[in-house]
PDB file of C-alpha atoms in Angstrom:
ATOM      1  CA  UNK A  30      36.513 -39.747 -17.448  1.00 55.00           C
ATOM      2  CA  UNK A  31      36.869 -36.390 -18.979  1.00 58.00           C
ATOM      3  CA  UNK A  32      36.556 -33.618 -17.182  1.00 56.00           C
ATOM      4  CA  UNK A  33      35.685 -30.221 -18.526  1.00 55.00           C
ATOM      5  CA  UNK A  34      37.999 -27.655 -17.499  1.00 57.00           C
ATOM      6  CA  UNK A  35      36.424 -24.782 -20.315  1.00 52.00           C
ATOM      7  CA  UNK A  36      34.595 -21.535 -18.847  1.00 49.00           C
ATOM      8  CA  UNK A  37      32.214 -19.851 -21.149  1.00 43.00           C
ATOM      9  CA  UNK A  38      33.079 -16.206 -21.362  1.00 47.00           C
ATOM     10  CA  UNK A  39      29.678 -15.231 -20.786  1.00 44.00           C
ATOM     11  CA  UNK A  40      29.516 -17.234 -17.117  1.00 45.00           C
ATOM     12  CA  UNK A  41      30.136 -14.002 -15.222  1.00 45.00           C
ATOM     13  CA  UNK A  42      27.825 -12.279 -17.435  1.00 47.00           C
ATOM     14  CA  UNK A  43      24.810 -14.278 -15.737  1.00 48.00           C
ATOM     15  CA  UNK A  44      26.077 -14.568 -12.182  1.00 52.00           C
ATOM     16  CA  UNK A  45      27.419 -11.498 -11.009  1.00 57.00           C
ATOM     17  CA  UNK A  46      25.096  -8.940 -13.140  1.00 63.00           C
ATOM     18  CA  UNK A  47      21.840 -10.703 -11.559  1.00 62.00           C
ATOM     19  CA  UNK A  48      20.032  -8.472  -9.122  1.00 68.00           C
ATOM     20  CA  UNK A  49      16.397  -9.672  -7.785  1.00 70.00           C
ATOM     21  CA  UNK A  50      13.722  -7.582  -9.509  1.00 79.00           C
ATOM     22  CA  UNK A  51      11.660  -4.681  -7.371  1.00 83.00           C
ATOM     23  CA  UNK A  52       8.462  -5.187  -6.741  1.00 84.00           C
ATOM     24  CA  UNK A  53       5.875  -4.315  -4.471  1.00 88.00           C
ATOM     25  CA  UNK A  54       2.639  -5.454  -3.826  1.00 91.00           C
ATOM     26  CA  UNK A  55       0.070  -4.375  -1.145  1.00 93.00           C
ATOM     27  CA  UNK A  56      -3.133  -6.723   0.155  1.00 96.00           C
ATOM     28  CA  UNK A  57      -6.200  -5.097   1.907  1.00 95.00           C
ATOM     29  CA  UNK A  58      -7.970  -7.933   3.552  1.00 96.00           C
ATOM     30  CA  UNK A  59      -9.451  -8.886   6.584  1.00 95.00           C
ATOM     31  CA  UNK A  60     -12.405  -6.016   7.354  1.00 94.00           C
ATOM     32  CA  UNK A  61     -12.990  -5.550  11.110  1.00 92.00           C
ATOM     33  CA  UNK A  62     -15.709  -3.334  12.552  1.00 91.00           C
ATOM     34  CA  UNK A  63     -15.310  -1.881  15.725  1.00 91.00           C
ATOM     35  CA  UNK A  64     -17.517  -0.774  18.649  1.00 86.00           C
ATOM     36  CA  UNK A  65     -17.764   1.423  21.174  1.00 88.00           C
ATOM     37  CA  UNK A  66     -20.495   1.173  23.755  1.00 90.00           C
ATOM     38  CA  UNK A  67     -22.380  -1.064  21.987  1.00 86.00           C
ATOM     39  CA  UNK A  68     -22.837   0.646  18.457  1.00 87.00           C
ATOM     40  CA  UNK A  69     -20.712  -0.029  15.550  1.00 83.00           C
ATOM     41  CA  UNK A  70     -18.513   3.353  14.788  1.00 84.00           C
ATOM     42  CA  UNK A  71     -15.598   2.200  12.011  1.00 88.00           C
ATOM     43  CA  UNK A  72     -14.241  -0.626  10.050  1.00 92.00           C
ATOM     44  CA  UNK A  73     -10.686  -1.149   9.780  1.00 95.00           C
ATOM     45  CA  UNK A  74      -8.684  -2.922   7.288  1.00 96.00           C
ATOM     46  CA  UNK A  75      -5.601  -4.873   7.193  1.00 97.00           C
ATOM     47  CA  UNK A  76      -2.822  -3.866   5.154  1.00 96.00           C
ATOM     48  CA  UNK A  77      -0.426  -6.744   3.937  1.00 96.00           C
ATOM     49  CA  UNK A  78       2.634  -5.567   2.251  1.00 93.00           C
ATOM     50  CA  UNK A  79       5.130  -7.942   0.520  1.00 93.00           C
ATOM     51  CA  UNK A  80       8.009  -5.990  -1.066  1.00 91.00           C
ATOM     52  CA  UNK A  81      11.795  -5.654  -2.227  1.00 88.00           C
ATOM     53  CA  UNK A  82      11.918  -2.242  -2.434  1.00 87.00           C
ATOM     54  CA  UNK A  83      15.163  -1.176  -0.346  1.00 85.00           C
ATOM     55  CA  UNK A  84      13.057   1.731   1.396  1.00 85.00           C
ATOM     56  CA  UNK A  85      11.481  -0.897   3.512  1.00 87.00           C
ATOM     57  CA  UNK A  86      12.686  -2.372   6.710  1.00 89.00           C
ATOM     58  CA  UNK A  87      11.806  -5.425   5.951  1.00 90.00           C
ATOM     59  CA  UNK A  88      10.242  -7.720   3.079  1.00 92.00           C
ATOM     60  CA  UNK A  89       6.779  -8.603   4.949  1.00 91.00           C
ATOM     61  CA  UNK A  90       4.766  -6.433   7.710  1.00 93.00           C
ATOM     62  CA  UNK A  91       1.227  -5.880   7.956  1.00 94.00           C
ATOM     63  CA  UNK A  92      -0.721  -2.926   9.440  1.00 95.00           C
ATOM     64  CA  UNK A  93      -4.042  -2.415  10.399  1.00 97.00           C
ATOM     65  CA  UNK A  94      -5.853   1.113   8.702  1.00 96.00           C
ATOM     66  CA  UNK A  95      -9.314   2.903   8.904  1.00 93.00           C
ATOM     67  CA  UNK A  96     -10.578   4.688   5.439  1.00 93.00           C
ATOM     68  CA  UNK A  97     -10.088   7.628   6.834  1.00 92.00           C
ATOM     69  CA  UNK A  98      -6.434   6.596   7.237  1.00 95.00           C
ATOM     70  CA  UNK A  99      -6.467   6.690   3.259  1.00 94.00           C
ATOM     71  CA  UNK A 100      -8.194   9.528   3.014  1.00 94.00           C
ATOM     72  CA  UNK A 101      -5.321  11.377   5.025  1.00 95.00           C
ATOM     73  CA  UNK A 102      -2.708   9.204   2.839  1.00 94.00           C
ATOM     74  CA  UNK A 103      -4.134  10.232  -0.532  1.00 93.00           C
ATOM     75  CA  UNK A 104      -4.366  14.050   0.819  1.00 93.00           C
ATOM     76  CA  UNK A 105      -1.149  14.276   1.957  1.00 93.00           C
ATOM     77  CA  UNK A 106       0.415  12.333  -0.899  1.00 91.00           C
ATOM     78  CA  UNK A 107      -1.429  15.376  -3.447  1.00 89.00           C
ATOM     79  CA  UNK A 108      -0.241  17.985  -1.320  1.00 90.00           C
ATOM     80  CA  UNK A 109       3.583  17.163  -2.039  1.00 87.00           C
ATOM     81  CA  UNK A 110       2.596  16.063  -5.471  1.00 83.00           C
ATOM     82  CA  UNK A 111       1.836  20.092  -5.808  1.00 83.00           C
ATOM     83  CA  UNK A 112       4.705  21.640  -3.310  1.00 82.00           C
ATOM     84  CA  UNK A 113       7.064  19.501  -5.992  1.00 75.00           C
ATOM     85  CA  UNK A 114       5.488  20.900  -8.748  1.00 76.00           C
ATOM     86  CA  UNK A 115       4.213  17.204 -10.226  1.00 70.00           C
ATOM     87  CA  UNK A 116       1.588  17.215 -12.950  1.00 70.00           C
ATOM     88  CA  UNK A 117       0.852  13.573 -11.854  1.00 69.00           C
ATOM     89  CA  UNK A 118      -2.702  12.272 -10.810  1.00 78.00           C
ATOM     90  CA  UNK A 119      -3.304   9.756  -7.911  1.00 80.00           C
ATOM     91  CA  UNK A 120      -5.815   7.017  -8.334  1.00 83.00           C
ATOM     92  CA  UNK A 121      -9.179   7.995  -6.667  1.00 87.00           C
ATOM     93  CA  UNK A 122     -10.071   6.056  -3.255  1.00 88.00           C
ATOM     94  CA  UNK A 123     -13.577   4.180  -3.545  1.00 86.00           C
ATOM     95  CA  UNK A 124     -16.103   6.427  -2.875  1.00 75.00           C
ATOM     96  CA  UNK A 125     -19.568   6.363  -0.424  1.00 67.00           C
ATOM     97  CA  UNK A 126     -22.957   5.470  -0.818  1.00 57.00           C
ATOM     98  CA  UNK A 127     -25.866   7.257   0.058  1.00 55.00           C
ATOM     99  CA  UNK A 128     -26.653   4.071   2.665  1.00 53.00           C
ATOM    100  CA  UNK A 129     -23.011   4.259   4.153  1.00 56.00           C
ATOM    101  CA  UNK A 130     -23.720   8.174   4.608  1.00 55.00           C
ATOM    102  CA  UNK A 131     -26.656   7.669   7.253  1.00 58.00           C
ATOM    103  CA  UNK A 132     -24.758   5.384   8.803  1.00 59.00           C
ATOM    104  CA  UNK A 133     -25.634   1.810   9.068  1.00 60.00           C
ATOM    105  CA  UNK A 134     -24.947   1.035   5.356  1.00 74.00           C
ATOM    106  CA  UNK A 135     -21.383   1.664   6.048  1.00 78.00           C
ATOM    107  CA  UNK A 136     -20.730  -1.742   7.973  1.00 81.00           C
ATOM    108  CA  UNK A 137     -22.610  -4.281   4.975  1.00 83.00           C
ATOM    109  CA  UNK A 138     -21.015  -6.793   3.915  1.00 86.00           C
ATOM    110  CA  UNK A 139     -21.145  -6.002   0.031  1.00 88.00           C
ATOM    111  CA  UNK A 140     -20.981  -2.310   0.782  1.00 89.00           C
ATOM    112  CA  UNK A 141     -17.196  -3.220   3.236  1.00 91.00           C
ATOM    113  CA  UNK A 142     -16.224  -5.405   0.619  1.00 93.00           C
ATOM    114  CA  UNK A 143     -17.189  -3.307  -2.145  1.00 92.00           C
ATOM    115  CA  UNK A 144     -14.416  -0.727   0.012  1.00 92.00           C
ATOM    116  CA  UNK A 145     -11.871  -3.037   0.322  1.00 94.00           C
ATOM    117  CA  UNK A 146     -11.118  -4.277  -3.197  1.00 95.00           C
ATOM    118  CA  UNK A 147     -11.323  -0.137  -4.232  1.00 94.00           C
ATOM    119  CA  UNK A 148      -8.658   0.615  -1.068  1.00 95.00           C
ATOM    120  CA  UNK A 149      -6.284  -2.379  -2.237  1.00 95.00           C
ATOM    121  CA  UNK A 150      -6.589  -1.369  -5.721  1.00 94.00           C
ATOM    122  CA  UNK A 151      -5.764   2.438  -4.304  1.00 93.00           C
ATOM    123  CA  UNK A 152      -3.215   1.393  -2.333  1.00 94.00           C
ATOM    124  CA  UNK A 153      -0.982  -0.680  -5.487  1.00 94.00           C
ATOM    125  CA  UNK A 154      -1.661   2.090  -7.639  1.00 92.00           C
ATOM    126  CA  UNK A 155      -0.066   4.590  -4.750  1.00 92.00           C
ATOM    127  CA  UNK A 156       3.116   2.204  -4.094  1.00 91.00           C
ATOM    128  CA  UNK A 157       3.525   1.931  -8.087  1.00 88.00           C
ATOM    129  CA  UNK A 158       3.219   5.791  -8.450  1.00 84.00           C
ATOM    130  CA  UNK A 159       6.812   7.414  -9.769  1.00 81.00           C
ATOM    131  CA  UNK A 160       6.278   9.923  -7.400  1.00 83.00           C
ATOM    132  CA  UNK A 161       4.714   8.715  -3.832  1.00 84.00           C
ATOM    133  CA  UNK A 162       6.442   5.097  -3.894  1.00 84.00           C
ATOM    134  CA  UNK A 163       9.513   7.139  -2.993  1.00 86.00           C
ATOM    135  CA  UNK A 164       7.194   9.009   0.356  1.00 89.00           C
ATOM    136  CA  UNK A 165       8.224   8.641   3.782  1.00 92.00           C
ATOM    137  CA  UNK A 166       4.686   9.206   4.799  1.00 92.00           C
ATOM    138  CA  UNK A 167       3.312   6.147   2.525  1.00 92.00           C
ATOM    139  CA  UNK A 168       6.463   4.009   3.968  1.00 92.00           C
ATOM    140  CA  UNK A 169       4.974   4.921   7.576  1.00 93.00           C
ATOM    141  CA  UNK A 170       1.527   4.120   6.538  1.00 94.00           C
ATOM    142  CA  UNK A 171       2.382   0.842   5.535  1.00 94.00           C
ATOM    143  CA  UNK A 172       5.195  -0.454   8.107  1.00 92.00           C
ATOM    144  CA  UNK A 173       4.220   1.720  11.035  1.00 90.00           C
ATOM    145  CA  UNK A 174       1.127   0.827  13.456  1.00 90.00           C
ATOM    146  CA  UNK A 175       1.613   3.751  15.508  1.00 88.00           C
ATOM    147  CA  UNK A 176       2.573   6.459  12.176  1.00 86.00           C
ATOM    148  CA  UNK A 177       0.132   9.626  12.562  1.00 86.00           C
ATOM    149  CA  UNK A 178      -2.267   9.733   9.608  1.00 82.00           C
ATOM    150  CA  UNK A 179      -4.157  12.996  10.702  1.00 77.00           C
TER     151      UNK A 179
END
């Protein structure tokens, strides 16, 4: 038998320079609406992040988040975009209906669904942004139950 004792000069090239890509991605799913005394009041979301971004503490977690939870996000993410002088834009959070004004509209089916696809597509825009990926506040919102989004 013959055995091979030749290394290509490129091996190291492959093995040592390999580094697993970054990547981030965010999943708004699972719509729950709450109540209080018998009347419906808010819906909350949950928030599924997978990630290999080294700012995370870990690779998976999942939170749960109320719109007005984004709302807060997206404010406070705008405010540093302008303390840092940023000419960026953030991606607009999906807006409300006359029906989910008065109230009861709000907690439809199409109208929560409708919300959740524009928050998740929010939300991957935010984590993708040059600018607010690198936020402690969106690294709380999206690891942290208990992170104060007021």
């Amino acid at each position: 038998m013959i055995h091979n004792t030749l290394k290509s000069v490129h091996e190291t090239e492959f093995s040592d320079g390999y580094s697993v890509p970054e990547y981030i991605t965010v999943h708004v799913s699972e719509p729950i609406t709450h109540e209080e005394g018998g009347k419906k009041v808010y819906t909350s979301y949950k928030v599924s992040t997978s990630t290999t971004f080294p700012e995370y503490k870990s690779k998976e977690f999942a939170v749960r988040r109320r719109y007005k939870e984004f709302v807060w996000l997206r404010n406070h993410l705008k405010d540093r975009l302008n303390e840092k002088g940023k000419r960026l834009t953030l991606a607009e959070l999906p807006g409300n209906t006359v029906s989910s004004f008065l109230g009861a509209g709000r907690f439809d089916n199409e109208f929560v669904e409708s919300r959740r696809k524009g928050l998740e597509e929010f939300i991957n825009s935010v984590v993708n942004h040059p600018f607010s990926r690198f936020e402690p506040a969106l690294q709380n919102f999206l690891q942290d139950q208990d992170a104060k989004c007021e």
